[in-house]
Amino acid sequence: MMESSKQKVKCQQLPKSIKKSLESKIHWTIVSVIYEPRQNYSETEKCLNILKERLLKRIETLEVPVDQLNGLKNVRKILKEEEERYIFMEEGLLHLEGEIAKDSLAINTLYENIQILQKEIQPLNHELAALEAEADKLFHRDGNDDLGLPVLSAESLELPVLQNEVLKIGNPQALLGDMNVIQQSDEMKAMKAFLEQLYEKAEFQVE
C-alpha cells in the first residue's frame, strides 16, 4: 500500500470573534432585505431566519487551514487599523473645518471693523481739510506756499537812521531812556518771544 505524497492539512475551527462578526453581518443583511419595499414581509423574514440558522450551524463546525486562518486574522487586524485611521482622519477633518469657520468669522469681523474705521475717518478728513483751508486764510498762503508776511525795508533795520530820527525829537536822552526801559520790560520780552514763536511756526508751515 503506497503512502499518499500529500500531507494532511491541519485545520482549526473559526475563532469566536470571527463567528460573531459573521453573525452580525448576516443579521444586518437580513434586516436590510426585510425593509426593502416588497410584499410578504413575514414569509421573507421566516425564510431568511431559517437560512441564517443553517448558516450559523455550518459556521460552528467549519474548519479552515491554520495558515489561512492566520491570514484571516491579519486581514482583520489590517481592517481594524484602517478603520481607526479613517476615524482619526475624519476627526481631524472636522477639527480643520471648525478652525476654518473660526478664521472666516474673524476675517468677516476684521472687514466690518475696517469698514467702520473708514466711515469714522471720512469726517476727520473733511475736518482736516477745513482746518488746512483756515490755515491758508490765516497765513495768506498762495499756490507757492509763500506766506503773506509784511516785507521789512532795509532802511527800517538800520539803527543809525532810527537814532537820527530820535535825535530830531526834543529831549532825546529822556526818550532813549524810556525806550530802553520799555525794551527791558517783561511785557516787551514776552512780546518778542511770542513773535519769534509765531515766525518759527510760519517757517515750519512753509517747509
PDB file of N, CA and C in Angstrom, residues 27-36:
ATOM      1  N   HIS A  27     -27.048  39.180  10.194  1.00  0.00           N
ATOM      2  CA  HIS A  27     -28.222  39.819  10.800  1.00  0.00           C
ATOM      3  C   HIS A  27     -28.588  41.112  10.068  1.00  0.00           C
ATOM      4  N   TRP A  28     -27.614  41.941   9.844  1.00  0.00           N
ATOM      5  CA  TRP A  28     -27.905  43.225   9.199  1.00  0.00           C
ATOM      6  C   TRP A  28     -28.231  43.063   7.724  1.00  0.00           C
ATOM      7  N   THR A  29     -27.712  42.027   7.132  1.00  0.00           N
ATOM      8  CA  THR A  29     -28.113  41.739   5.749  1.00  0.00           C
ATOM      9  C   THR A  29     -29.586  41.379   5.685  1.00  0.00           C
ATOM     10  N   ILE A  30     -30.031  40.565   6.651  1.00  0.00           N
ATOM     11  CA  ILE A  30     -31.448  40.187   6.707  1.00  0.00           C
ATOM     12  C   ILE A  30     -32.321  41.416   6.951  1.00  0.00           C
ATOM     13  N   VAL A  31     -31.884  42.270   7.872  1.00  0.00           N
ATOM     14  CA  VAL A  31     -32.657  43.478   8.171  1.00  0.00           C
ATOM     15  C   VAL A  31     -32.782  44.358   6.934  1.00  0.00           C
ATOM     16  N   SER A  32     -31.686  44.517   6.193  1.00  0.00           N
ATOM     17  CA  SER A  32     -31.738  45.357   5.000  1.00  0.00           C
ATOM     18  C   SER A  32     -32.648  44.770   3.936  1.00  0.00           C
ATOM     19  N   VAL A  33     -32.668  43.440   3.846  1.00  0.00           N
ATOM     20  CA  VAL A  33     -33.542  42.790   2.855  1.00  0.00           C
ATOM     21  C   VAL A  33     -35.001  42.929   3.255  1.00  0.00           C
ATOM     22  N   ILE A  34     -35.289  42.767   4.540  1.00  0.00           N
ATOM     23  CA  ILE A  34     -36.676  42.814   5.014  1.00  0.00           C
ATOM     24  C   ILE A  34     -37.281  44.194   4.794  1.00  0.00           C
ATOM     25  N   TYR A  35     -36.506  45.232   5.030  1.00  0.00           N
ATOM     26  CA  TYR A  35     -37.050  46.584   4.952  1.00  0.00           C
ATOM     27  C   TYR A  35     -36.996  47.186   3.558  1.00  0.00           C
ATOM     28  N   GLU A  36     -36.626  46.383   2.591  1.00  0.00           N
ATOM     29  CA  GLU A  36     -36.760  46.847   1.214  1.00  0.00           C
ATOM     30  C   GLU A  36     -38.234  46.833   0.826  1.00  0.00           C
TER      31      GLU A  36
END
